[in-house]
Short mmCIF file of C-alpha atoms in Angstrom, two decimals:
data_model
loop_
_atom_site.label_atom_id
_atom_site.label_comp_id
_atom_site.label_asym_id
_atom_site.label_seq_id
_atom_site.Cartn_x
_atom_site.Cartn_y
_atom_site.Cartn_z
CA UNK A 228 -73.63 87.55 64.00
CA UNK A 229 -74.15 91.39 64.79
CA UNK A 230 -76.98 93.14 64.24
CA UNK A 231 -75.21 95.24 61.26
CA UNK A 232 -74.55 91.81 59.55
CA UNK A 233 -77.42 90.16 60.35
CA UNK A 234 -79.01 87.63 58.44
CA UNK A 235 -76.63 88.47 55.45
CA UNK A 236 -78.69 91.79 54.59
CA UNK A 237 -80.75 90.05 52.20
CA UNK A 238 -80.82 92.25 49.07
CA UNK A 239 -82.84 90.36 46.44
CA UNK A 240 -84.74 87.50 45.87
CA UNK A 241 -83.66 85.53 42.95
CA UNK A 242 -86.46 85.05 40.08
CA UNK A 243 -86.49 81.42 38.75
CA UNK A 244 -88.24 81.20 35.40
CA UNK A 245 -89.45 77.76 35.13
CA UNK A 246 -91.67 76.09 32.27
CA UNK A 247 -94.95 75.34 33.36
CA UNK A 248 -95.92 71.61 33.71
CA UNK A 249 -92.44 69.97 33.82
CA UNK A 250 -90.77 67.83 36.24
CA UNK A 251 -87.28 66.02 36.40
CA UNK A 252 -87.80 63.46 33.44
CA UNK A 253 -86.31 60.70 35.86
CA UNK A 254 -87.95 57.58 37.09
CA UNK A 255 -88.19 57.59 41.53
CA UNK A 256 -85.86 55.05 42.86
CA UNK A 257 -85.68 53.42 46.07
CA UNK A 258 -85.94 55.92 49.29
CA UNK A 259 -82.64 55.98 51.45
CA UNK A 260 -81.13 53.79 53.85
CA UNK A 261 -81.51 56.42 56.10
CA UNK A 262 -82.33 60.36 56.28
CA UNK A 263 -82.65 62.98 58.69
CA UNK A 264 -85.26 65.73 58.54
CA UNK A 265 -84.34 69.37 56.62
CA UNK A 266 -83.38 71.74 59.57
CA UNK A 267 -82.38 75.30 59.35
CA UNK A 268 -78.53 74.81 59.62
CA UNK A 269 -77.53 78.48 59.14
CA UNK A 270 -79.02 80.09 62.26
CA UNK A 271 -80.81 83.66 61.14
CA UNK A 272 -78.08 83.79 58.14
CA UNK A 273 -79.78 83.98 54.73
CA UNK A 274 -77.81 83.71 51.66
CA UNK A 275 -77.37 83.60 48.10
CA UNK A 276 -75.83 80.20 47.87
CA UNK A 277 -75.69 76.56 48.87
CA UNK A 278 -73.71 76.43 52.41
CA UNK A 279 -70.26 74.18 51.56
CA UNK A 280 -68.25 72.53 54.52
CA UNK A 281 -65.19 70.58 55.30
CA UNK A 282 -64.56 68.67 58.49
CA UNK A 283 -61.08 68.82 60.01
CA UNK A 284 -59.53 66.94 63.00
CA UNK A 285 -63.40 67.25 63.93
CA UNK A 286 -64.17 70.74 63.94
CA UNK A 287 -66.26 71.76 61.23
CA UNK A 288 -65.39 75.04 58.53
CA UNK A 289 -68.44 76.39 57.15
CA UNK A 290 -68.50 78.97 54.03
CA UNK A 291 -71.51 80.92 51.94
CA UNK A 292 -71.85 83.54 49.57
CA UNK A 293 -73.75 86.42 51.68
CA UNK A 294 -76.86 88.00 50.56
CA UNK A 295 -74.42 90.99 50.12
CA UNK A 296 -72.31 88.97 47.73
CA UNK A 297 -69.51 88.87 50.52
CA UNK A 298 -68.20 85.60 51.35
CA UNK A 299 -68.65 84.38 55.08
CA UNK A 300 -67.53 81.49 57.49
CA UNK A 301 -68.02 80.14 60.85
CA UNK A 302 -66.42 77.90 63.12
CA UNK A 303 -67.71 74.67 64.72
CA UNK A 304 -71.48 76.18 64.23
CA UNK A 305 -70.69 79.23 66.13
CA UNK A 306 -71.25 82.94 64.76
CA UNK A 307 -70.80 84.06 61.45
CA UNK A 308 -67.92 86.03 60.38
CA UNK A 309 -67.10 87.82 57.43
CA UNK A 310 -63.54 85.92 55.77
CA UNK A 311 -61.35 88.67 54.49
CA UNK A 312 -62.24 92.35 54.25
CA UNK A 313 -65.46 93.25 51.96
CA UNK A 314 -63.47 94.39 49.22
CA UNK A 315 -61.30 91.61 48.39
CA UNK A 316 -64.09 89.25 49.78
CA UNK A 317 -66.81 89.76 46.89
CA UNK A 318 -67.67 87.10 44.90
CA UNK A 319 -69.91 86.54 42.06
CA UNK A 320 -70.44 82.53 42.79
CA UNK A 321 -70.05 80.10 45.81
CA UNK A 322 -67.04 79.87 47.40
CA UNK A 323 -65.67 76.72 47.40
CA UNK A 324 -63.31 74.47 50.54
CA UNK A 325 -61.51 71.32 51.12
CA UNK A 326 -58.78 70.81 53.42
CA UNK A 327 -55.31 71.64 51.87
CA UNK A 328 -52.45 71.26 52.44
CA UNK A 329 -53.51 68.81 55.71
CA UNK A 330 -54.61 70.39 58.77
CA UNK A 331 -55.82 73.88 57.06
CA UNK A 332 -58.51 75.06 55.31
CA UNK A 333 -58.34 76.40 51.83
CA UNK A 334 -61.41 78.43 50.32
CA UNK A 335 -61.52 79.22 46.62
CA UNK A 336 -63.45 81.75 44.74
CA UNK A 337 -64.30 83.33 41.71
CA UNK A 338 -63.86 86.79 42.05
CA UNK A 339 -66.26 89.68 40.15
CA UNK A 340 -63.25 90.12 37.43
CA UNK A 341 -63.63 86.49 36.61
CA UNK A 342 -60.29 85.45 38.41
CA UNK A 343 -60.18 82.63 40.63
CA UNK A 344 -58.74 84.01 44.46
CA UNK A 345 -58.04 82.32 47.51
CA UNK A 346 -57.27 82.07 51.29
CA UNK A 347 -55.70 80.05 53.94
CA UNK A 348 -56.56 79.36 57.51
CA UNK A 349 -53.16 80.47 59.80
CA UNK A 350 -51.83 77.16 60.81
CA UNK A 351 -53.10 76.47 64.67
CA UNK A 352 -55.73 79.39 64.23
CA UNK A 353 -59.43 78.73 63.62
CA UNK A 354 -60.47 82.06 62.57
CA UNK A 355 -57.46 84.11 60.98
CA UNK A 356 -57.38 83.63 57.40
CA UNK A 357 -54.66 84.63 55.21
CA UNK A 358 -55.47 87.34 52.69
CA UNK A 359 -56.68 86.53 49.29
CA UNK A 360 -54.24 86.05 46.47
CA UNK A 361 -54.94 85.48 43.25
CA UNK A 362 -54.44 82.28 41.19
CA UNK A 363 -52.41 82.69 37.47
CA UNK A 364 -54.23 85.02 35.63
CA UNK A 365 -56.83 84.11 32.84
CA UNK A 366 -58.89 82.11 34.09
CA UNK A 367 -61.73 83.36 32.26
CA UNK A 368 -64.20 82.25 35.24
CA UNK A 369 -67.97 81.35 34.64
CA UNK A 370 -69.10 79.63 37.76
CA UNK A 371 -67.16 78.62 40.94
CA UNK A 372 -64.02 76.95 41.04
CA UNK A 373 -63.83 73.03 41.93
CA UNK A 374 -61.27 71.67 44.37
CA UNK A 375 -60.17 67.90 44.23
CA UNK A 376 -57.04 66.46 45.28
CA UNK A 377 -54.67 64.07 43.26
CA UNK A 378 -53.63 60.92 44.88
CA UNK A 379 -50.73 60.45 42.10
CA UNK A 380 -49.02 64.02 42.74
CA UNK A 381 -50.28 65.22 46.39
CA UNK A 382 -50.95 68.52 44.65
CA UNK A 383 -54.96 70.00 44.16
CA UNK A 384 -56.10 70.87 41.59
CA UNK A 385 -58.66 73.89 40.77
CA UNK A 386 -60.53 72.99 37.94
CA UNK A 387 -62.92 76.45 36.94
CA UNK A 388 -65.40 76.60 33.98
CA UNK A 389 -64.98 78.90 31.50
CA UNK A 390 -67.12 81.21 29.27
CA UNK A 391 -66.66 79.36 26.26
CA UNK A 392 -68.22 75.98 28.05
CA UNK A 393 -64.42 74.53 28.30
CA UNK A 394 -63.07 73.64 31.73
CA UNK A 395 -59.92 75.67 32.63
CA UNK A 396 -57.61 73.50 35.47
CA UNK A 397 -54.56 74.19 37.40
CA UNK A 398 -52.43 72.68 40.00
CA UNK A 399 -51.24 73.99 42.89
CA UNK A 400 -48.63 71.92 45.02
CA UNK A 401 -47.71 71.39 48.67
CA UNK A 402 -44.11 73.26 49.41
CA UNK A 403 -43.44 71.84 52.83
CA UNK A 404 -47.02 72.99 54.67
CA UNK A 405 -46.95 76.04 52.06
CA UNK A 406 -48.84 76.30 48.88
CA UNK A 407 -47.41 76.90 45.05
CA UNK A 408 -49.59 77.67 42.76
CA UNK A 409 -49.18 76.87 39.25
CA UNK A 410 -48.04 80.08 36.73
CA UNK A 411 -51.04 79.02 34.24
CA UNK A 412 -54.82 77.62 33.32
CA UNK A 413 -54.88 74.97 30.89
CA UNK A 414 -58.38 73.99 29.56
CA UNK A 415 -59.29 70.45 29.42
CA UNK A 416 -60.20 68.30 26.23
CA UNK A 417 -63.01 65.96 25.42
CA UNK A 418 -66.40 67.36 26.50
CA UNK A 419 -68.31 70.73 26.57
CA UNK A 420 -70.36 72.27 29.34
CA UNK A 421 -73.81 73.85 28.64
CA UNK A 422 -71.59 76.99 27.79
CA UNK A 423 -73.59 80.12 28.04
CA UNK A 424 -76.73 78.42 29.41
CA UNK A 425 -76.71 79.63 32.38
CA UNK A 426 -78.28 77.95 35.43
CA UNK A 427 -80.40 79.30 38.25
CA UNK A 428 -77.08 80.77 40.37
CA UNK A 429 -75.93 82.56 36.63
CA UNK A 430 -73.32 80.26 36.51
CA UNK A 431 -71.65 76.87 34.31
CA UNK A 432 -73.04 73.43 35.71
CA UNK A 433 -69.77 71.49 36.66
CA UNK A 434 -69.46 69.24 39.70
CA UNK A 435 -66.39 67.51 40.60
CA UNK A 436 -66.91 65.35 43.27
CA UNK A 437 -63.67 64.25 44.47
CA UNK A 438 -60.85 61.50 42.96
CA UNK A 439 -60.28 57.92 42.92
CA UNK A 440 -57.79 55.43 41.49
CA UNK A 441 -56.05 56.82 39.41
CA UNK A 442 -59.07 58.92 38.15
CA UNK A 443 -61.40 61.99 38.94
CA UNK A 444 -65.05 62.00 38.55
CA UNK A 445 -66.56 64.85 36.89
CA UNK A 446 -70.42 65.32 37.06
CA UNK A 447 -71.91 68.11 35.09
CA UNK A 448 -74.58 69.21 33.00
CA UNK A 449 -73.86 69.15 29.22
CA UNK A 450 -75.54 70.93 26.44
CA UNK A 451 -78.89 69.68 26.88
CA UNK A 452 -79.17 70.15 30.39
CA UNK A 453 -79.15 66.17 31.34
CA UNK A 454 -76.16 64.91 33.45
CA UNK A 455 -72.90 63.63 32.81
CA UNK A 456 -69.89 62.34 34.43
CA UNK A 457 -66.34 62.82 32.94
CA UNK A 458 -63.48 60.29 33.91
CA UNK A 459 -60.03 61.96 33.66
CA UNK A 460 -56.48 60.04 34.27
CA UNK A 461 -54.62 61.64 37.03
CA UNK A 462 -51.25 60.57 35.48
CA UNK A 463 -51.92 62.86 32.58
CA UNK A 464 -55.14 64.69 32.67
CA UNK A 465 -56.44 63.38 29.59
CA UNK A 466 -60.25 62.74 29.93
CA UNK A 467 -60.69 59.41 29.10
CA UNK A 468 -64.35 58.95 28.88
CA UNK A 469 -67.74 60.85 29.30
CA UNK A 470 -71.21 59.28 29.72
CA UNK A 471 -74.81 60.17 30.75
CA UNK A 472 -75.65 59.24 34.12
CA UNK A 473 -78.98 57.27 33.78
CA UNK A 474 -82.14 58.54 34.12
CA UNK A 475 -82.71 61.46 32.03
CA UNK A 476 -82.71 63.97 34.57
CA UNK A 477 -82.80 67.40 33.26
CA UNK A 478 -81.14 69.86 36.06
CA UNK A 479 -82.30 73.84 36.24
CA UNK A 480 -78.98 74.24 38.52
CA UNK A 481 -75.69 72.88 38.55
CA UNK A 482 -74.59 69.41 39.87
CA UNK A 483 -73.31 69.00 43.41
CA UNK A 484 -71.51 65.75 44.75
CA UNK A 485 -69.42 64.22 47.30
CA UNK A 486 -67.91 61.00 48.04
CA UNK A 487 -68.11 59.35 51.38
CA UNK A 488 -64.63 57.46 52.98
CA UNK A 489 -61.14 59.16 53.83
CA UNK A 490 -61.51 62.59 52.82
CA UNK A 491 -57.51 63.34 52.30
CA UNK A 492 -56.52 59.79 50.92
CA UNK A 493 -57.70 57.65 48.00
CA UNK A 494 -57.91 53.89 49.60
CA UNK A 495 -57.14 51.32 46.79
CA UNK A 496 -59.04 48.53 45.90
CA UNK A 497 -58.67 45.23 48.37
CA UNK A 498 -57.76 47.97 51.49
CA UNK A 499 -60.26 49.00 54.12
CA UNK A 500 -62.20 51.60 54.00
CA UNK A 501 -62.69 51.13 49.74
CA UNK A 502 -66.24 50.51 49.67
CA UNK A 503 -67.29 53.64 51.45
CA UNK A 504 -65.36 55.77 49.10
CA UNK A 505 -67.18 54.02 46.29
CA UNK A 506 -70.47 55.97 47.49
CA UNK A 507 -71.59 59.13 45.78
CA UNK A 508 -74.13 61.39 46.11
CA UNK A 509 -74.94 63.69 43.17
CA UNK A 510 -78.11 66.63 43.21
CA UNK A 511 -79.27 69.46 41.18
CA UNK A 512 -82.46 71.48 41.34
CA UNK A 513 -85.34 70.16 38.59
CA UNK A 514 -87.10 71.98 36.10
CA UNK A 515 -89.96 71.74 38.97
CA UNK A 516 -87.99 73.86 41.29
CA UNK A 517 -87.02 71.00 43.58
CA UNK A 518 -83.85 69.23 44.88
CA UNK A 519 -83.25 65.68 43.34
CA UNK A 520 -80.92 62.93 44.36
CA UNK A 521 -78.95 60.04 42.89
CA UNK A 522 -76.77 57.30 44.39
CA UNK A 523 -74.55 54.89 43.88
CA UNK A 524 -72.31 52.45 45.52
CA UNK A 525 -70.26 51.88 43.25
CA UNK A 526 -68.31 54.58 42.53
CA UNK A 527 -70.73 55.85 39.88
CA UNK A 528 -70.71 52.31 37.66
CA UNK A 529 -74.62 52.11 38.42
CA UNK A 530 -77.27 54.53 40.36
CA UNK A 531 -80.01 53.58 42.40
CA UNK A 532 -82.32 56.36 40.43
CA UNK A 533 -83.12 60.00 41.01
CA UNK A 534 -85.28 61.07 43.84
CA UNK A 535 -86.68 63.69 45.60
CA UNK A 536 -85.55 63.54 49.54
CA UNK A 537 -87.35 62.17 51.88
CA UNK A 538 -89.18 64.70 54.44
CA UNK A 539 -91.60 66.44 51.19
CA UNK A 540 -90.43 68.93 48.11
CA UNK A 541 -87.41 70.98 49.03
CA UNK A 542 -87.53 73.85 46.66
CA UNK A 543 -84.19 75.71 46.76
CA UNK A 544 -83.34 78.74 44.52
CA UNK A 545 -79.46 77.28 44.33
CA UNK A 546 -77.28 74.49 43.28
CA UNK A 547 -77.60 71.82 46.36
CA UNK A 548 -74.01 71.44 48.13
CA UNK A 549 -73.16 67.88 49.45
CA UNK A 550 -70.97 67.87 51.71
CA UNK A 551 -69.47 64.54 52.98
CA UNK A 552 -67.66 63.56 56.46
CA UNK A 553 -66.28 59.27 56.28
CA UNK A 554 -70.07 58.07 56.52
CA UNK A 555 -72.40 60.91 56.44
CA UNK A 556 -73.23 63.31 53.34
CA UNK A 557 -74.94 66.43 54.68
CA UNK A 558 -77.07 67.95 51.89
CA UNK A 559 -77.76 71.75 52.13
CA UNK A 560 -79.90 74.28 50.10
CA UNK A 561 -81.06 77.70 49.70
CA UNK A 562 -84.61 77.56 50.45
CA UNK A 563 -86.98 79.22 48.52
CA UNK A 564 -90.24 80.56 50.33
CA UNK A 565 -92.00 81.37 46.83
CA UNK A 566 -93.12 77.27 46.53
CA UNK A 567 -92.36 76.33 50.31
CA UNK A 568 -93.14 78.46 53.48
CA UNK A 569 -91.51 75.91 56.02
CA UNK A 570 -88.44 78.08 56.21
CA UNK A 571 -87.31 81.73 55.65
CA UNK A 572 -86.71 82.87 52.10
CA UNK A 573 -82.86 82.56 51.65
CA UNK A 574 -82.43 80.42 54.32
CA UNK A 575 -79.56 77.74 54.46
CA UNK A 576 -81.98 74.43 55.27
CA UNK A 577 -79.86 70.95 55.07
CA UNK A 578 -80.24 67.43 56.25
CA UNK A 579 -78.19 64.30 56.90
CA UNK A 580 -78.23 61.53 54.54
CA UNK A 581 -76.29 58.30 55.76
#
């Protein structure tokens, strides 16, 4: 990173007002199979959000939401770059990636006129990106878009969450290595996000942590704050149930999550490779200020119990971002130096959790 970029510029630090006295209501459940320790994963970078990652072919694409509100990326851990020019670049939440169509990168944000916007990777090019385009019009953006890709249609969708506390979705196809993005949002039916509640990144609390057979898994945080997962039908995106995922945790941040398994292919049940993609790892920052963790191997049915990871608090000052490779989820924060002097203000601490 040069010295004119460096560390991100940090601008402000963002003030967390937190009731005095609480904790996660949420009974501690068994410790993981195994953890590694938090590590500063972002170099001298600080930022204003969670760092989000996809693997491809092996080499790694990393993404964050400067301290100048600019989004950035690097390659493979090497230096950080700013993606796109500053101007089109500016975001107003985390930017969002997940490999589409296969072999390139795709990065998604909301952009500071509430539209959703995003850019490519150049096919055979690790750091050219295409410019940023945006996606239909009206999206009517509150928080960050989600990216999950349908096993039924090979298309992804982009589901975004809107001011009103409905969730806004769209599909964009595959066109032969190109993309196609739909002409319009359509807002989904059958449950309500914390609308303007906003959480600790001023932003919706939605989650959607990947797909299955034939369904997506929503996690999010509803009117009350607790945590909920939303089943939808990829044959005709009709939500087809929503329940509280046990507990009673009550999140100050929006939900992250991430399956484990085949990142670009659902495996049905009775194939190999099903039981991995049945694990899922969900977090969100507690009333307390710290990062909490739930489990479950089987594909969100039951939950081993939220947790704090292992290693002592992790206070972070943004939504958690899971990140998952076939075995490993990576967690990563923003670390917040007001409750924790371990690490730098701002800075992008993770760990691996197998």
């Amino acid at each position: 990173m040069t010295r004119r970029h460096a560390a991100f510029t940090t601008w402000r630090t963002m003030v967390v007002a937190l009731v005095a006295g609480l904790s996660m209501l949420m009974a501690p459940g068994p410790a993981a199979a195994s953890e590694g320790s938090w590590q500063n994963l972002g170099g001298e970078a600080t930022a204003q959000s969670s760092l989000y990652s996809v693997t491809i072919t092996g080499n790694v694409y990393d993404v964050v939401r400067g301290s100048d509100s600019n989004v950035w990326f690097r390659y493979n851990g090497g230096t950080w770059r700013p993606l796109g020019n500053f101007g089109a670049a500016r975001t107003a939440s985390p930017p969002r990636i997940i490999e589409f169509p296969p072999g390139r990168a795709f990065v998604a944000i909301r952009g500071t006129n509430s539209e959703i916007f995003y850019s490519q990777v150049n096919s055979g090019s690790a750091n050219f990106w295409t410019p940023w385009q945006q996606i239909a019009s009206n999206a009517w953006a509150m928080g960050s878009p989600w990216l999950s890709l349908s096993e039924v249609t090979g298309s992804l969708r982009i589901d975004v969450p809107r001011y009103d506390g409905r969730i806004n979705y769209q599909y964009v196809m595959n066109d032969n290595g190109s993309i196609r993005p739909g002409s319009q949002w359509t807002y989904s039916q059958g449950f309500q996000l914390a609308g303007n509640s906003r959480d600790i990144e001023g932003e919706s609390q939605i989650a959607l942590w990947g797909y299955g057979w034939p369904e997506w898994q929503s996690y999010f945080t509803g009117t009350d704050n607790r945590v909920y997962r939303a089943r939808t039908d990829q044959r005709n995106g009709q939500v087809t149930n929503v329940d509280q995922v046990p507990g009673g945790a009550i999140c100050h941040s929006g939900v992250s999550a991430a399956r484990l398994g085949n990142p670009t292919r659902v495996v049905r049940p009775g194939e190999g490779g099903y039981a991995n993609q049945q694990r899922v790892l969900i977090s969100c920052v507690g009333t307390d200020g710290m990062t909490w963790i739930n489990t479950s191997s089987s594909g969100g049915s039951t939950w081993t119990g939220w947790r704090q990871p292992s290693g002592g608090p992790a206070p972070s000052s943004a939504t958690p971002a899971v990140n998952a490779t076939y075995d490993t989820w990576t967690l990563t924060i923003r670390w917040n130096r007001s409750r924790s002097t371990l690490h730098p203000d701002n800075a992008l601490v993770g760990k691996r959790i197998n």
